[in-house]
PDB file of N, CA and C in Angstrom:
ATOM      1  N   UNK Q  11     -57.435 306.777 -22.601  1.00 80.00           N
ATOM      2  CA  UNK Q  11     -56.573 305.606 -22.727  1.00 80.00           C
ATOM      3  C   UNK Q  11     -55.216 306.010 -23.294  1.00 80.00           C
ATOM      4  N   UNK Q  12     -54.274 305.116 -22.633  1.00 91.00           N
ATOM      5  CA  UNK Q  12     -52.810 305.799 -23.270  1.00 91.00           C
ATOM      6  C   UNK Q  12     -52.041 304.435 -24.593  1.00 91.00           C
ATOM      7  N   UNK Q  13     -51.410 304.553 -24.461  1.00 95.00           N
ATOM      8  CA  UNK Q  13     -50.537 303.553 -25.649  1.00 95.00           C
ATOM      9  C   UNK Q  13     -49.849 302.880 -24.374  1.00 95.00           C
ATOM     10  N   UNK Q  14     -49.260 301.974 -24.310  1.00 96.00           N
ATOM     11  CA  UNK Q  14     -48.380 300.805 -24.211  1.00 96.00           C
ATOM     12  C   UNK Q  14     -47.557 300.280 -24.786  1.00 96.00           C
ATOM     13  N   UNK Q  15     -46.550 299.805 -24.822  1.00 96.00           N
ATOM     14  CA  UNK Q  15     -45.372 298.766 -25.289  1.00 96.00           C
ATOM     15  C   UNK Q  15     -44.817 297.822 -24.962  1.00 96.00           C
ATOM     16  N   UNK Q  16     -44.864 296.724 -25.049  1.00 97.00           N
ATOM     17  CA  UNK Q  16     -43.637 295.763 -24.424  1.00 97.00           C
ATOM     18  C   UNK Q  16     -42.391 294.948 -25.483  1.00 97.00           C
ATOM     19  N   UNK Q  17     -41.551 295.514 -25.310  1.00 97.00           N
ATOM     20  CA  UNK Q  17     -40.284 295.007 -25.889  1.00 97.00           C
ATOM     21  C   UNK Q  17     -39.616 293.618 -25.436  1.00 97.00           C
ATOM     22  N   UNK Q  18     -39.736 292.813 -25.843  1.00 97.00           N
ATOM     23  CA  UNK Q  18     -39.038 291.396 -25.893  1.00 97.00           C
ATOM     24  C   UNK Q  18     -38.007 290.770 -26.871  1.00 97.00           C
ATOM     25  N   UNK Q  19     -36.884 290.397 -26.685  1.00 97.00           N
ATOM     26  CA  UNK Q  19     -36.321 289.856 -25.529  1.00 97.00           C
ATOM     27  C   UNK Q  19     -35.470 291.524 -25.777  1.00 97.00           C
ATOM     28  N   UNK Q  20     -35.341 292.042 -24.000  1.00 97.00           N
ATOM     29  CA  UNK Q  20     -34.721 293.102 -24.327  1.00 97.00           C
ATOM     30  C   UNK Q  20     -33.898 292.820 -22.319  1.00 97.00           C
ATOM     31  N   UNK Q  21     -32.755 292.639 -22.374  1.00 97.00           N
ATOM     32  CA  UNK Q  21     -31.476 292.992 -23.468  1.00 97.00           C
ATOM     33  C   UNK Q  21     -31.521 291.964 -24.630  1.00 97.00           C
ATOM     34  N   UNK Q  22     -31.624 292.598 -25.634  1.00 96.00           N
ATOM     35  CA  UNK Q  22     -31.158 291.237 -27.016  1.00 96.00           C
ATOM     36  C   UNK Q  22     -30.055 291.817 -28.158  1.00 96.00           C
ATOM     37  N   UNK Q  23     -30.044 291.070 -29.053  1.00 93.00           N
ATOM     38  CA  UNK Q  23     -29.087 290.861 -30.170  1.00 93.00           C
ATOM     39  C   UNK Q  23     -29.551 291.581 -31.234  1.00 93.00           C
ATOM     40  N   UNK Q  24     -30.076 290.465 -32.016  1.00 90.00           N
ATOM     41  CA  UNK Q  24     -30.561 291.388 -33.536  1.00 90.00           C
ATOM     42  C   UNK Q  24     -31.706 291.758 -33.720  1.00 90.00           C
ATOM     43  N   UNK Q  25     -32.783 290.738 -33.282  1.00 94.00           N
ATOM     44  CA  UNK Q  25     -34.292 290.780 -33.321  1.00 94.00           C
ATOM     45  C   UNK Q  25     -34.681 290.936 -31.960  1.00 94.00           C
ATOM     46  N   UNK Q  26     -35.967 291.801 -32.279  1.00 97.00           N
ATOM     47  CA  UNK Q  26     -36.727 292.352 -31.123  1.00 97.00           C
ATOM     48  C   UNK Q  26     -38.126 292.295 -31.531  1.00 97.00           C
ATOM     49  N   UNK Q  27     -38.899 292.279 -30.679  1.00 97.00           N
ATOM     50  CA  UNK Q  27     -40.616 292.290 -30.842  1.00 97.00           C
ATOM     51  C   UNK Q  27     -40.968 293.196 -30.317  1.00 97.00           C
ATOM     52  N   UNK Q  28     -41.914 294.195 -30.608  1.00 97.00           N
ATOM     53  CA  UNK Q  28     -42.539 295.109 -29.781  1.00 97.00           C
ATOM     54  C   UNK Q  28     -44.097 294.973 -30.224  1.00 97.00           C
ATOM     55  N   UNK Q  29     -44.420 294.747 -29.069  1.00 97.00           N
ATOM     56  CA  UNK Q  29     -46.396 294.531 -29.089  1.00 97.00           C
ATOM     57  C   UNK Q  29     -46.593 296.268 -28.527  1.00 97.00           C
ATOM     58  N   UNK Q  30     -47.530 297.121 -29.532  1.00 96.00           N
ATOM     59  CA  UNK Q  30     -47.785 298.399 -28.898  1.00 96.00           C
ATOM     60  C   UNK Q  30     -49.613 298.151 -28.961  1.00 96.00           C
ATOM     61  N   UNK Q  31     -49.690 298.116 -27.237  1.00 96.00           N
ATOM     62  CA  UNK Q  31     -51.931 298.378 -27.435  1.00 96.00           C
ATOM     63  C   UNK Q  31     -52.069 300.282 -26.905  1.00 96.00           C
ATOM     64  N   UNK Q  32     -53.056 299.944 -27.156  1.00 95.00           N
ATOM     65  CA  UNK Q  32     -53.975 301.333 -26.919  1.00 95.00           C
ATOM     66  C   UNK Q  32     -55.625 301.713 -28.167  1.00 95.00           C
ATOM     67  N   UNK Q  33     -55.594 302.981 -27.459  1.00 94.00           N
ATOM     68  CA  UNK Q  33     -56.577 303.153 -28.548  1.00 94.00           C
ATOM     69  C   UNK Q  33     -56.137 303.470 -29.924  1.00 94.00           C
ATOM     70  N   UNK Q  34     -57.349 302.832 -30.641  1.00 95.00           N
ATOM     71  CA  UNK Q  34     -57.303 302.601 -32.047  1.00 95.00           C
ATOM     72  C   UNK Q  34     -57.185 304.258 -32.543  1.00 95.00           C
ATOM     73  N   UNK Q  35     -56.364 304.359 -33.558  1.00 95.00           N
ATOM     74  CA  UNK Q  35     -55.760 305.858 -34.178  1.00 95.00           C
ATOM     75  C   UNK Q  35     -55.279 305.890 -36.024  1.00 95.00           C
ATOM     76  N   UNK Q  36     -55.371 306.509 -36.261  1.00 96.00           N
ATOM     77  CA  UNK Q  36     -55.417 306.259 -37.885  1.00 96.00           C
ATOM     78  C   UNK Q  36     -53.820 306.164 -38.146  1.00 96.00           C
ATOM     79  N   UNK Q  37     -52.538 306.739 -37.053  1.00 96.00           N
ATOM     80  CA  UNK Q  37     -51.351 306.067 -37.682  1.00 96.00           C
ATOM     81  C   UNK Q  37     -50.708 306.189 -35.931  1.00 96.00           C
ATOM     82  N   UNK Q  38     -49.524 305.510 -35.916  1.00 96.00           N
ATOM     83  CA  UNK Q  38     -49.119 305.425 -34.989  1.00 96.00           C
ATOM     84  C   UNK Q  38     -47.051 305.724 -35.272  1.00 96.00           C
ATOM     85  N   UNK Q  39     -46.458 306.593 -34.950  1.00 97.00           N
ATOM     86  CA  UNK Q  39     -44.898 306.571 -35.538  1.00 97.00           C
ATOM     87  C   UNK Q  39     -44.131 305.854 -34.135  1.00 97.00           C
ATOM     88  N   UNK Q  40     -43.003 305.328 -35.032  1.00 97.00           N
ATOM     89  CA  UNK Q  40     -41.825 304.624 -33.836  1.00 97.00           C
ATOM     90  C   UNK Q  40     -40.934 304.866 -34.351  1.00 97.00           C
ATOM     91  N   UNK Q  41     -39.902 305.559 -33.331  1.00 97.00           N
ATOM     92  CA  UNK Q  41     -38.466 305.801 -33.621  1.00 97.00           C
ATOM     93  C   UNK Q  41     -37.630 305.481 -32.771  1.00 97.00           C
ATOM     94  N   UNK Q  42     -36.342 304.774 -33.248  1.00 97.00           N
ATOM     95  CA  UNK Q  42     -35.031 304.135 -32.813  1.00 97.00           C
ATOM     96  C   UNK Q  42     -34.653 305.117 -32.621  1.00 97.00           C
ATOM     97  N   UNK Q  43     -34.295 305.615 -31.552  1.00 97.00           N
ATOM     98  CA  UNK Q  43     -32.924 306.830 -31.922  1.00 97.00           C
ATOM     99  C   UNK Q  43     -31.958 306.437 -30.539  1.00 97.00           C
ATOM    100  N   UNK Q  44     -30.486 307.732 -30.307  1.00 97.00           N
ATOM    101  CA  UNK Q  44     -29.847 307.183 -29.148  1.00 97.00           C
ATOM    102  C   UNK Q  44     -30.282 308.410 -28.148  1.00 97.00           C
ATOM    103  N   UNK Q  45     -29.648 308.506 -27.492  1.00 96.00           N
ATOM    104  CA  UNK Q  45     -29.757 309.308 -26.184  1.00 96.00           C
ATOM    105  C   UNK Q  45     -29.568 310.513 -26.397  1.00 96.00           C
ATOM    106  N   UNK Q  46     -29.189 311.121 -27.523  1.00 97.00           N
ATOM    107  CA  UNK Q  46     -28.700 312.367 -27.934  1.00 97.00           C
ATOM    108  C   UNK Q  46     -30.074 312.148 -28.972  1.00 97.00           C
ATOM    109  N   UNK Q  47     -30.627 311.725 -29.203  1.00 96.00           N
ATOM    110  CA  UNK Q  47     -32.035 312.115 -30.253  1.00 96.00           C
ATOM    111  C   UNK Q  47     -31.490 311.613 -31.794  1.00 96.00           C
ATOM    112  N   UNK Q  48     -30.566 311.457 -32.081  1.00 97.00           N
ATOM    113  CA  UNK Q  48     -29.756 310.858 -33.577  1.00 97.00           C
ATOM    114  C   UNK Q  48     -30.751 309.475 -33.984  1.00 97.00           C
ATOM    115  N   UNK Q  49     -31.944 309.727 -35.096  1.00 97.00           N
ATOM    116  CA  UNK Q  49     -32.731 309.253 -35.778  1.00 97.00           C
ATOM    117  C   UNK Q  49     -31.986 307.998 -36.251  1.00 97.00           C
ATOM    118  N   UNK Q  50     -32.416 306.631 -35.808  1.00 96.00           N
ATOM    119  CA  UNK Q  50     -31.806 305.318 -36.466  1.00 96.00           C
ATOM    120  C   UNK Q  50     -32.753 304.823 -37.627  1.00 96.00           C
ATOM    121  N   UNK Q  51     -34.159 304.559 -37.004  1.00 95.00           N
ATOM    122  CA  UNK Q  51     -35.174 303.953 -37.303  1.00 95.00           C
ATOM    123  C   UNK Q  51     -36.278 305.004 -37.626  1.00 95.00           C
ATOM    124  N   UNK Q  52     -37.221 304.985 -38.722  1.00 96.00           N
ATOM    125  CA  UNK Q  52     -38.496 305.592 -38.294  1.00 96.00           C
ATOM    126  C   UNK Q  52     -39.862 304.620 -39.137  1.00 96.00           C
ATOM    127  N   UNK Q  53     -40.657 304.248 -38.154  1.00 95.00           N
ATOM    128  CA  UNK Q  53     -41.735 303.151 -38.786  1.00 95.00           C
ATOM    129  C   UNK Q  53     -42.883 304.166 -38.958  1.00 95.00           C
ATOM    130  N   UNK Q  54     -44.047 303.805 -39.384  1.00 96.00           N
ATOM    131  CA  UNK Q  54     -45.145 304.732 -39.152  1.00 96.00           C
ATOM    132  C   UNK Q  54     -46.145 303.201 -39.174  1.00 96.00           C
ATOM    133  N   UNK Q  55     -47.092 303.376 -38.224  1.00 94.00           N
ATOM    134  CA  UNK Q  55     -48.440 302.168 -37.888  1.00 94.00           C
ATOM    135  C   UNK Q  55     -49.365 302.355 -38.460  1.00 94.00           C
ATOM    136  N   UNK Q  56     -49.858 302.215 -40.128  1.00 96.00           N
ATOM    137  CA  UNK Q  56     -51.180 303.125 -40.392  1.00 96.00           C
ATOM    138  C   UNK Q  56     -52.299 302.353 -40.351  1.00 96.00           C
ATOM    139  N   UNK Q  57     -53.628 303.088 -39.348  1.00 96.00           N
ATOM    140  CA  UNK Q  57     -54.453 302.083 -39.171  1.00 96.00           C
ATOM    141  C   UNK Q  57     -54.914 301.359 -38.250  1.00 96.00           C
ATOM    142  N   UNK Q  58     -54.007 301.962 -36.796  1.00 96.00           N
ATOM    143  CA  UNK Q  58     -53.609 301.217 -35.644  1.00 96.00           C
ATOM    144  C   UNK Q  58     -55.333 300.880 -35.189  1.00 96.00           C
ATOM    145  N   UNK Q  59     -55.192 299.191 -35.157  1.00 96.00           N
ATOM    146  CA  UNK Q  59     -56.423 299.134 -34.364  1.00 96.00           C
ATOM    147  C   UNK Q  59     -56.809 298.846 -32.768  1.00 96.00           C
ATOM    148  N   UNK Q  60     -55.986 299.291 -32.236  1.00 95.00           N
ATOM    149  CA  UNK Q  60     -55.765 298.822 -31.187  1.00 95.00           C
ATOM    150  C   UNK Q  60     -54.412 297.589 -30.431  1.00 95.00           C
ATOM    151  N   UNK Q  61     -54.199 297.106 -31.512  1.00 96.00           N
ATOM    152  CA  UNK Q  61     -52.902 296.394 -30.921  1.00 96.00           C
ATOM    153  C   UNK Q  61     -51.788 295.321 -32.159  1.00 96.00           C
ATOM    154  N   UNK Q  62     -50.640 295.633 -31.956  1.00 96.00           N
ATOM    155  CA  UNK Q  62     -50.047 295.502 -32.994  1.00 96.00           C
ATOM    156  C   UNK Q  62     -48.533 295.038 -32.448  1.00 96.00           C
ATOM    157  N   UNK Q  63     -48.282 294.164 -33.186  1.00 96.00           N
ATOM    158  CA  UNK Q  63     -47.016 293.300 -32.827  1.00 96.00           C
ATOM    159  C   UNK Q  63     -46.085 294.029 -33.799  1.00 96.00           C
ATOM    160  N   UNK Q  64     -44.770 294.601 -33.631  1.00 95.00           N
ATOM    161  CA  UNK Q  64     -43.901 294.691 -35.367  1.00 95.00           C
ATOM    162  C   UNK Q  64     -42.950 294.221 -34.747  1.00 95.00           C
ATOM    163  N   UNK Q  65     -41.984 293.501 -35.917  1.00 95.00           N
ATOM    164  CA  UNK Q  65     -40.658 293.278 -35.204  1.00 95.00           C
ATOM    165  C   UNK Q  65     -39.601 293.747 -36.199  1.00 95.00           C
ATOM    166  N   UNK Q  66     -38.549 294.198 -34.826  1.00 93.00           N
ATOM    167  CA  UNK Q  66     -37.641 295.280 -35.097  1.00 93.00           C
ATOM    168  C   UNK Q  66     -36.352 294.777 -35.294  1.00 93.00           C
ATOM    169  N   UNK Q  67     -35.872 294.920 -36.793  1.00 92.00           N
ATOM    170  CA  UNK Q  67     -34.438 294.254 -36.728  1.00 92.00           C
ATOM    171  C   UNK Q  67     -33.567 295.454 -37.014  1.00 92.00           C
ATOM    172  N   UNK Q  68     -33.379 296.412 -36.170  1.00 87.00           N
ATOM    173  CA  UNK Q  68     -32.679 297.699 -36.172  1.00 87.00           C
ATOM    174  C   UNK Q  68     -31.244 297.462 -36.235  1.00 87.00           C
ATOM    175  N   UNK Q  69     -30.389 296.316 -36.411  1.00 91.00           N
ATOM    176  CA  UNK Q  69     -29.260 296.272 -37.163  1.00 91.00           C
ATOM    177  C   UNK Q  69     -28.152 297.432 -36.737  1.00 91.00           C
ATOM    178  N   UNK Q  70     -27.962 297.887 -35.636  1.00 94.00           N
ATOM    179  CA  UNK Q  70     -27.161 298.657 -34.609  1.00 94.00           C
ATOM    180  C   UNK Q  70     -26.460 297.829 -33.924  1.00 94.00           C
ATOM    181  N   UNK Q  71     -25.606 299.112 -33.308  1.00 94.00           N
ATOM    182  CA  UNK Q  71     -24.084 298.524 -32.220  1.00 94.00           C
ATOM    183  C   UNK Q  71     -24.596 298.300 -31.589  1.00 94.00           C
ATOM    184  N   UNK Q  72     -24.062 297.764 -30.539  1.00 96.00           N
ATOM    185  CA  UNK Q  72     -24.239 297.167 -28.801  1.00 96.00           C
ATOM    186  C   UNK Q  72     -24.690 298.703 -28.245  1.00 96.00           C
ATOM    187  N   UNK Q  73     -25.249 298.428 -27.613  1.00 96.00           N
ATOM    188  CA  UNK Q  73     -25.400 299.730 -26.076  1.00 96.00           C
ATOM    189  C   UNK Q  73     -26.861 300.310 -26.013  1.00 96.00           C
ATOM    190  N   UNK Q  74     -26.899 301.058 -25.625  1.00 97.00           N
ATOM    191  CA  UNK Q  74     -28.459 301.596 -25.496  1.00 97.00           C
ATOM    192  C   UNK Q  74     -29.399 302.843 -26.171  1.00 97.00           C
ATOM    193  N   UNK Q  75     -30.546 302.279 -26.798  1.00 97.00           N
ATOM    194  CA  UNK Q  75     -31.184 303.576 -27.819  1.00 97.00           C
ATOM    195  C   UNK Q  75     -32.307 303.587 -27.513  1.00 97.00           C
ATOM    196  N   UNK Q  76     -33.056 304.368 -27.770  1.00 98.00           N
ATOM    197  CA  UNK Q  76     -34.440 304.664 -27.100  1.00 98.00           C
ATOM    198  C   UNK Q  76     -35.379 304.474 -28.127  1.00 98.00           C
ATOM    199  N   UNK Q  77     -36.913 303.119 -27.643  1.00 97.00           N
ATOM    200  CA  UNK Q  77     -37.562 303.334 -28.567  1.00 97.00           C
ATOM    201  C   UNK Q  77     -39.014 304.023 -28.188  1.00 97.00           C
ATOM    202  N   UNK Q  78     -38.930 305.300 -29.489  1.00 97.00           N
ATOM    203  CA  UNK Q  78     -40.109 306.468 -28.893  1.00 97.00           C
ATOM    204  C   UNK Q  78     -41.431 305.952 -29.806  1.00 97.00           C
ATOM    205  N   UNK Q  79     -42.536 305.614 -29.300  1.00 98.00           N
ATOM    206  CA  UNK Q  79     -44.148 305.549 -29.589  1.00 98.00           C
ATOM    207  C   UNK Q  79     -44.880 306.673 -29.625  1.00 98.00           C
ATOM    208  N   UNK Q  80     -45.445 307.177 -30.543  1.00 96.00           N
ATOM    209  CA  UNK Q  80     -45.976 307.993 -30.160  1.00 96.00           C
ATOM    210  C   UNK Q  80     -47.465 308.252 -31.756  1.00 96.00           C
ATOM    211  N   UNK Q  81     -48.517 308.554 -30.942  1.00 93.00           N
ATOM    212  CA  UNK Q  81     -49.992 308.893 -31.892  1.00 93.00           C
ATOM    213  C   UNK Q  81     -50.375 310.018 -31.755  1.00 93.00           C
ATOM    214  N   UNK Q  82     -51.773 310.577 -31.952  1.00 89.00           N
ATOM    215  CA  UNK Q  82     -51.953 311.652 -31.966  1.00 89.00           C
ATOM    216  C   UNK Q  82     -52.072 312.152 -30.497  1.00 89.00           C
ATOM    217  N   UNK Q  83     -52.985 311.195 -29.545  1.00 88.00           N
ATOM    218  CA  UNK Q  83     -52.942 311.591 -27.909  1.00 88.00           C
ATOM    219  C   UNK Q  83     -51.983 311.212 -26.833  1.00 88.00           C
ATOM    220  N   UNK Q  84     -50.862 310.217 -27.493  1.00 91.00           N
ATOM    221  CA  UNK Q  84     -50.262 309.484 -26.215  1.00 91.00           C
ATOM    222  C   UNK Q  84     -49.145 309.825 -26.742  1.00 91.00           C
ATOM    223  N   UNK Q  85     -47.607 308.962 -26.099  1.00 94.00           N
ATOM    224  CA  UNK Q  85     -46.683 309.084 -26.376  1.00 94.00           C
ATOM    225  C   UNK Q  85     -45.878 308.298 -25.349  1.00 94.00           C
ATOM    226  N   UNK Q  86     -44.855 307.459 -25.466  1.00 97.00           N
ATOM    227  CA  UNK Q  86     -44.153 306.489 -24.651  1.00 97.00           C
ATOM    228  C   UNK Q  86     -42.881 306.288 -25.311  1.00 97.00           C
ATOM    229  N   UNK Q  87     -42.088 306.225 -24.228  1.00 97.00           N
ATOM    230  CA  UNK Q  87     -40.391 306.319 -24.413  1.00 97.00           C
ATOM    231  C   UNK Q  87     -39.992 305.325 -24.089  1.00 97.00           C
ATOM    232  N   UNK Q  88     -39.682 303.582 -24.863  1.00 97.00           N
ATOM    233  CA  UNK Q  88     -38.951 302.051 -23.699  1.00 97.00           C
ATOM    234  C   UNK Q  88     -37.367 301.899 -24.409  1.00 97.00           C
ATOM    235  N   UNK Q  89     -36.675 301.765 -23.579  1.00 97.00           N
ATOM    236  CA  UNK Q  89     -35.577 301.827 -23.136  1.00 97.00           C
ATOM    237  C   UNK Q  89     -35.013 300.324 -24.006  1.00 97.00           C
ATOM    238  N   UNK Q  90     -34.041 300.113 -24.833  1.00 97.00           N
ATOM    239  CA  UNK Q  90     -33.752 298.899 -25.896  1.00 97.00           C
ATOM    240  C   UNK Q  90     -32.138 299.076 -26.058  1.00 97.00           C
ATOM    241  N   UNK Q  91     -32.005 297.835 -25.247  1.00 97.00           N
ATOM    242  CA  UNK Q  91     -30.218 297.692 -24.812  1.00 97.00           C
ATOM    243  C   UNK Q  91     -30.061 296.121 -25.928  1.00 97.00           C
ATOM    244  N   UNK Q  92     -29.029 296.960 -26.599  1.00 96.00           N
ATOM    245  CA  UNK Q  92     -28.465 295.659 -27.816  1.00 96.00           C
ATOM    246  C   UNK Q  92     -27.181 294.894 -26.882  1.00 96.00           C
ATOM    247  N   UNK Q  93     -27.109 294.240 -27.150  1.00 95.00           N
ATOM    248  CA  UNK Q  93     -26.098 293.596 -26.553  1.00 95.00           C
ATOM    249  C   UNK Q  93     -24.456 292.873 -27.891  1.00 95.00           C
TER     250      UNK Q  93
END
């Protein structure tokens, strides 16, 4: 089984939701960064039981940064355009 994400409302403003499922894992990390890899954000999920809502008020410029998921077996890259 892999991880998942869905980012809502994306393109957005200040607030964002991200629901991440998959299998259950003892921590799960998420990082904001931009296209060049420059660290904005870093969360850590400890505990992940399978599915988890956080919401992201990453407080950045307009334009586009990448948000990276990733546990011990999976790993997923979704795409988060501020407007």
């Amino acid at each position: 089984e892999r991880l998942h994400a869905f980012l809502f409302p994306n393109p957005g403003k200040e607030k964002f939701r991200i629901l991440v499922t998959g299998p259950p894992c003892s921590q799960i990390e998420m990082l904001v960064t931009d296209y060049s890899g420059r660290i904005f954000r870093k969360e850590i999920l400890r505990n992940f039981e399978g599915e988890r809502t956080v919401i992201l008020q990453p407080g950045l410029a307009r334009g586009m940064y990448l948000v990276r998921i990733g546990s011990e077996k999976s790993f997923i890259t979704k795409e988060l355009i501020i407007r």
